[in-house]
Amino acid sequence: MAVIDIPSIDNLGEQEETLGTADDIREEVVLDIMQQEIVGSMVKIEFETSLGLCTGHYLSTELGHEEINLEAASFERLRQLFPACNGAFVHPGNRDWVEVSLAEVTGGLPEYKIYTRLVTGGIV
């Protein structure tokens, strides 16, 4: 186990300017929480497949399972992987996953973990 030496408040000096203070860290955490997805917000996501990143966006709703509007190249990637693909949705049980919708279901639906999520704003 490594020991990390944390200087006392009296000995911060120049380190305070480069590392910041505990108040700075608390402020960053609060700002991150404010970026949460709310009903009516537009959300841009990326998820990675074996053929590359897929990008799309959706409008957040109360019901969940929102349809993802995929970019054309992303939809083509999914069609190459799953010829019966007819779209993608936010997973109804876990919003960190994308569920690929198939016209012909032979078992479970393919799922991908969301790689990045960016809340870009609300409806006007």
PDB file of C-alpha atoms in Angstrom:
ATOM      1  CA  MET A   1       0.000   0.000   0.000  1.00  0.00           C
ATOM      2  CA  ALA A   2       1.387   3.404  -0.994  1.00  0.00           C
ATOM      3  CA  VAL A   3       1.305   6.358   1.357  1.00  0.00           C
ATOM      4  CA  ILE A   4       0.388   9.749  -0.072  1.00  0.00           C
ATOM      5  CA  ASP A   5       1.719  12.775   1.758  1.00  0.00           C
ATOM      6  CA  ILE A   6      -0.930  15.503   1.897  1.00  0.00           C
ATOM      7  CA  PRO A   7       0.508  18.834   3.046  1.00  0.00           C
ATOM      8  CA  SER A   8      -1.206  20.626   5.879  1.00  0.00           C
ATOM      9  CA  ILE A   9      -3.167  23.795   5.184  1.00  0.00           C
ATOM     10  CA  ASP A  10      -0.306  25.890   6.572  1.00  0.00           C
ATOM     11  CA  ASN A  11       2.214  24.432   4.072  1.00  0.00           C
ATOM     12  CA  LEU A  12       0.211  24.684   0.823  1.00  0.00           C
ATOM     13  CA  GLY A  13       1.905  27.757  -0.623  1.00  0.00           C
ATOM     14  CA  GLU A  14       2.482  27.350  -4.370  1.00  0.00           C
ATOM     15  CA  GLN A  15       0.815  23.910  -4.459  1.00  0.00           C
ATOM     16  CA  GLU A  16      -2.555  25.511  -3.825  1.00  0.00           C
ATOM     17  CA  GLU A  17      -2.282  27.393  -7.120  1.00  0.00           C
ATOM     18  CA  THR A  18      -1.482  24.310  -9.216  1.00  0.00           C
ATOM     19  CA  LEU A  19      -3.478  21.612  -7.427  1.00  0.00           C
ATOM     20  CA  GLY A  20      -6.429  23.633  -6.205  1.00  0.00           C
ATOM     21  CA  THR A  21      -8.179  23.298  -2.886  1.00  0.00           C
ATOM     22  CA  ALA A  22     -10.838  20.990  -1.477  1.00  0.00           C
ATOM     23  CA  ASP A  23     -13.414  23.721  -2.250  1.00  0.00           C
ATOM     24  CA  ASP A  24     -12.382  23.624  -5.934  1.00  0.00           C
ATOM     25  CA  ILE A  25     -12.952  19.860  -6.059  1.00  0.00           C
ATOM     26  CA  ARG A  26     -16.345  20.180  -4.384  1.00  0.00           C
ATOM     27  CA  GLU A  27     -17.348  22.821  -6.947  1.00  0.00           C
ATOM     28  CA  GLU A  28     -16.363  20.543  -9.870  1.00  0.00           C
ATOM     29  CA  VAL A  29     -18.450  17.685  -8.480  1.00  0.00           C
ATOM     30  CA  VAL A  30     -21.497  19.926  -8.100  1.00  0.00           C
ATOM     31  CA  LEU A  31     -21.146  21.173 -11.684  1.00  0.00           C
ATOM     32  CA  ASP A  32     -20.932  17.576 -12.934  1.00  0.00           C
ATOM     33  CA  ILE A  33     -24.151  16.665 -11.107  1.00  0.00           C
ATOM     34  CA  MET A  34     -25.952  19.637 -12.695  1.00  0.00           C
ATOM     35  CA  GLN A  35     -25.166  18.147 -16.163  1.00  0.00           C
ATOM     36  CA  GLN A  36     -27.588  15.270 -15.515  1.00  0.00           C
ATOM     37  CA  GLU A  37     -30.122  14.287 -18.119  1.00  0.00           C
ATOM     38  CA  ILE A  38     -33.552  15.809 -17.470  1.00  0.00           C
ATOM     39  CA  VAL A  39     -36.870  15.335 -19.261  1.00  0.00           C
ATOM     40  CA  GLY A  40     -36.885  17.362 -22.470  1.00  0.00           C
ATOM     41  CA  SER A  41     -33.095  17.521 -22.830  1.00  0.00           C
ATOM     42  CA  MET A  42     -31.363  16.584 -26.079  1.00  0.00           C
ATOM     43  CA  VAL A  43     -28.674  13.979 -25.460  1.00  0.00           C
ATOM     44  CA  LYS A  44     -25.845  13.045 -27.826  1.00  0.00           C
ATOM     45  CA  ILE A  45     -24.303   9.600 -27.340  1.00  0.00           C
ATOM     46  CA  GLU A  46     -21.586   7.387 -28.775  1.00  0.00           C
ATOM     47  CA  PHE A  47     -21.204   3.650 -28.445  1.00  0.00           C
ATOM     48  CA  GLU A  48     -18.525   1.398 -29.853  1.00  0.00           C
ATOM     49  CA  THR A  49     -19.093  -1.600 -32.094  1.00  0.00           C
ATOM     50  CA  SER A  50     -16.576  -3.926 -33.701  1.00  0.00           C
ATOM     51  CA  LEU A  51     -16.796  -1.750 -36.855  1.00  0.00           C
ATOM     52  CA  GLY A  52     -16.211   1.545 -35.021  1.00  0.00           C
ATOM     53  CA  LEU A  53     -18.028   4.253 -33.074  1.00  0.00           C
ATOM     54  CA  CYS A  54     -21.717   4.889 -33.646  1.00  0.00           C
ATOM     55  CA  THR A  55     -23.121   8.337 -32.893  1.00  0.00           C
ATOM     56  CA  GLY A  56     -26.681   9.497 -32.409  1.00  0.00           C
ATOM     57  CA  HIS A  57     -28.955  11.660 -30.300  1.00  0.00           C
ATOM     58  CA  TYR A  58     -32.295  11.392 -28.564  1.00  0.00           C
ATOM     59  CA  LEU A  59     -34.775  13.524 -26.694  1.00  0.00           C
ATOM     60  CA  SER A  60     -35.016  12.440 -23.049  1.00  0.00           C
ATOM     61  CA  THR A  61     -38.546  11.530 -21.893  1.00  0.00           C
ATOM     62  CA  GLU A  62     -40.243  10.322 -18.718  1.00  0.00           C
ATOM     63  CA  LEU A  63     -41.088   6.963 -20.247  1.00  0.00           C
ATOM     64  CA  GLY A  64     -37.548   5.919 -21.181  1.00  0.00           C
ATOM     65  CA  HIS A  65     -36.662   3.581 -24.072  1.00  0.00           C
ATOM     66  CA  GLU A  66     -36.168   6.603 -26.349  1.00  0.00           C
ATOM     67  CA  GLU A  67     -35.419   6.031 -30.029  1.00  0.00           C
ATOM     68  CA  ILE A  68     -31.888   7.090 -30.956  1.00  0.00           C
ATOM     69  CA  ASN A  69     -31.577   9.128 -34.156  1.00  0.00           C
ATOM     70  CA  LEU A  70     -28.396   7.605 -35.565  1.00  0.00           C
ATOM     71  CA  GLU A  71     -26.065   9.377 -37.978  1.00  0.00           C
ATOM     72  CA  ALA A  72     -26.193   7.790 -41.452  1.00  0.00           C
ATOM     73  CA  ALA A  73     -22.721   6.216 -41.180  1.00  0.00           C
ATOM     74  CA  SER A  74     -23.583   4.794 -37.748  1.00  0.00           C
ATOM     75  CA  PHE A  75     -26.800   3.244 -39.050  1.00  0.00           C
ATOM     76  CA  GLU A  76     -24.846   1.668 -41.925  1.00  0.00           C
ATOM     77  CA  ARG A  77     -22.347   0.163 -39.425  1.00  0.00           C
ATOM     78  CA  LEU A  78     -25.213  -1.422 -37.516  1.00  0.00           C
ATOM     79  CA  ARG A  79     -26.758  -2.700 -40.765  1.00  0.00           C
ATOM     80  CA  GLN A  80     -23.424  -4.325 -41.664  1.00  0.00           C
ATOM     81  CA  LEU A  81     -23.334  -6.045 -38.274  1.00  0.00           C
ATOM     82  CA  PHE A  82     -27.063  -6.856 -38.153  1.00  0.00           C
ATOM     83  CA  PRO A  83     -28.768  -6.892 -41.596  1.00  0.00           C
ATOM     84  CA  ALA A  84     -32.191  -6.973 -39.878  1.00  0.00           C
ATOM     85  CA  CYS A  85     -31.384  -3.764 -37.895  1.00  0.00           C
ATOM     86  CA  ASN A  86     -34.159  -1.179 -38.024  1.00  0.00           C
ATOM     87  CA  GLY A  87     -32.954   1.241 -35.327  1.00  0.00           C
ATOM     88  CA  ALA A  88     -31.580   1.658 -31.827  1.00  0.00           C
ATOM     89  CA  PHE A  89     -33.100   2.629 -28.495  1.00  0.00           C
ATOM     90  CA  VAL A  90     -31.945   3.583 -25.019  1.00  0.00           C
ATOM     91  CA  HIS A  91     -32.219   0.357 -23.002  1.00  0.00           C
ATOM     92  CA  PRO A  92     -35.429   0.453 -20.918  1.00  0.00           C
ATOM     93  CA  GLY A  93     -33.848  -1.136 -17.832  1.00  0.00           C
ATOM     94  CA  ASN A  94     -30.392   0.486 -17.840  1.00  0.00           C
ATOM     95  CA  ARG A  95     -29.848   3.898 -19.432  1.00  0.00           C
ATOM     96  CA  ASP A  96     -26.115   3.227 -19.788  1.00  0.00           C
ATOM     97  CA  TRP A  97     -26.827   0.772 -22.623  1.00  0.00           C
ATOM     98  CA  VAL A  98     -28.118   0.966 -26.194  1.00  0.00           C
ATOM     99  CA  GLU A  99     -30.444  -1.742 -27.485  1.00  0.00           C
ATOM    100  CA  VAL A 100     -30.352  -2.495 -31.222  1.00  0.00           C
ATOM    101  CA  SER A 101     -33.798  -3.160 -32.660  1.00  0.00           C
ATOM    102  CA  LEU A 102     -34.053  -6.014 -35.166  1.00  0.00           C
ATOM    103  CA  ALA A 103     -36.853  -6.771 -37.624  1.00  0.00           C
ATOM    104  CA  GLU A 104     -36.282 -10.501 -37.056  1.00  0.00           C
ATOM    105  CA  VAL A 105     -35.547 -11.502 -33.464  1.00  0.00           C
ATOM    106  CA  THR A 106     -33.887 -14.909 -33.093  1.00  0.00           C
ATOM    107  CA  GLY A 107     -33.003 -14.547 -29.404  1.00  0.00           C
ATOM    108  CA  GLY A 108     -32.013 -11.542 -27.354  1.00  0.00           C
ATOM    109  CA  LEU A 109     -31.446  -8.102 -28.840  1.00  0.00           C
ATOM    110  CA  PRO A 110     -27.837  -6.876 -29.276  1.00  0.00           C
ATOM    111  CA  GLU A 111     -26.744  -4.273 -26.717  1.00  0.00           C
ATOM    112  CA  TYR A 112     -23.849  -1.843 -26.484  1.00  0.00           C
ATOM    113  CA  LYS A 113     -22.554   0.179 -23.526  1.00  0.00           C
ATOM    114  CA  ILE A 114     -22.744   3.926 -24.093  1.00  0.00           C
ATOM    115  CA  TYR A 115     -19.206   5.249 -24.507  1.00  0.00           C
ATOM    116  CA  THR A 116     -19.962   8.977 -24.101  1.00  0.00           C
ATOM    117  CA  ARG A 117     -23.089  10.951 -23.238  1.00  0.00           C
ATOM    118  CA  LEU A 118     -23.423  14.711 -23.620  1.00  0.00           C
ATOM    119  CA  VAL A 119     -26.534  16.627 -22.597  1.00  0.00           C
ATOM    120  CA  THR A 120     -26.712  19.376 -25.216  1.00  0.00           C
ATOM    121  CA  GLY A 121     -29.849  21.281 -24.219  1.00  0.00           C
ATOM    122  CA  GLY A 122     -33.609  21.168 -24.070  1.00  0.00           C
ATOM    123  CA  ILE A 123     -36.463  21.583 -26.465  1.00  0.00           C
ATOM    124  CA  VAL A 124     -37.319  25.083 -27.585  1.00  0.00           C
TER     125      VAL A 124
END
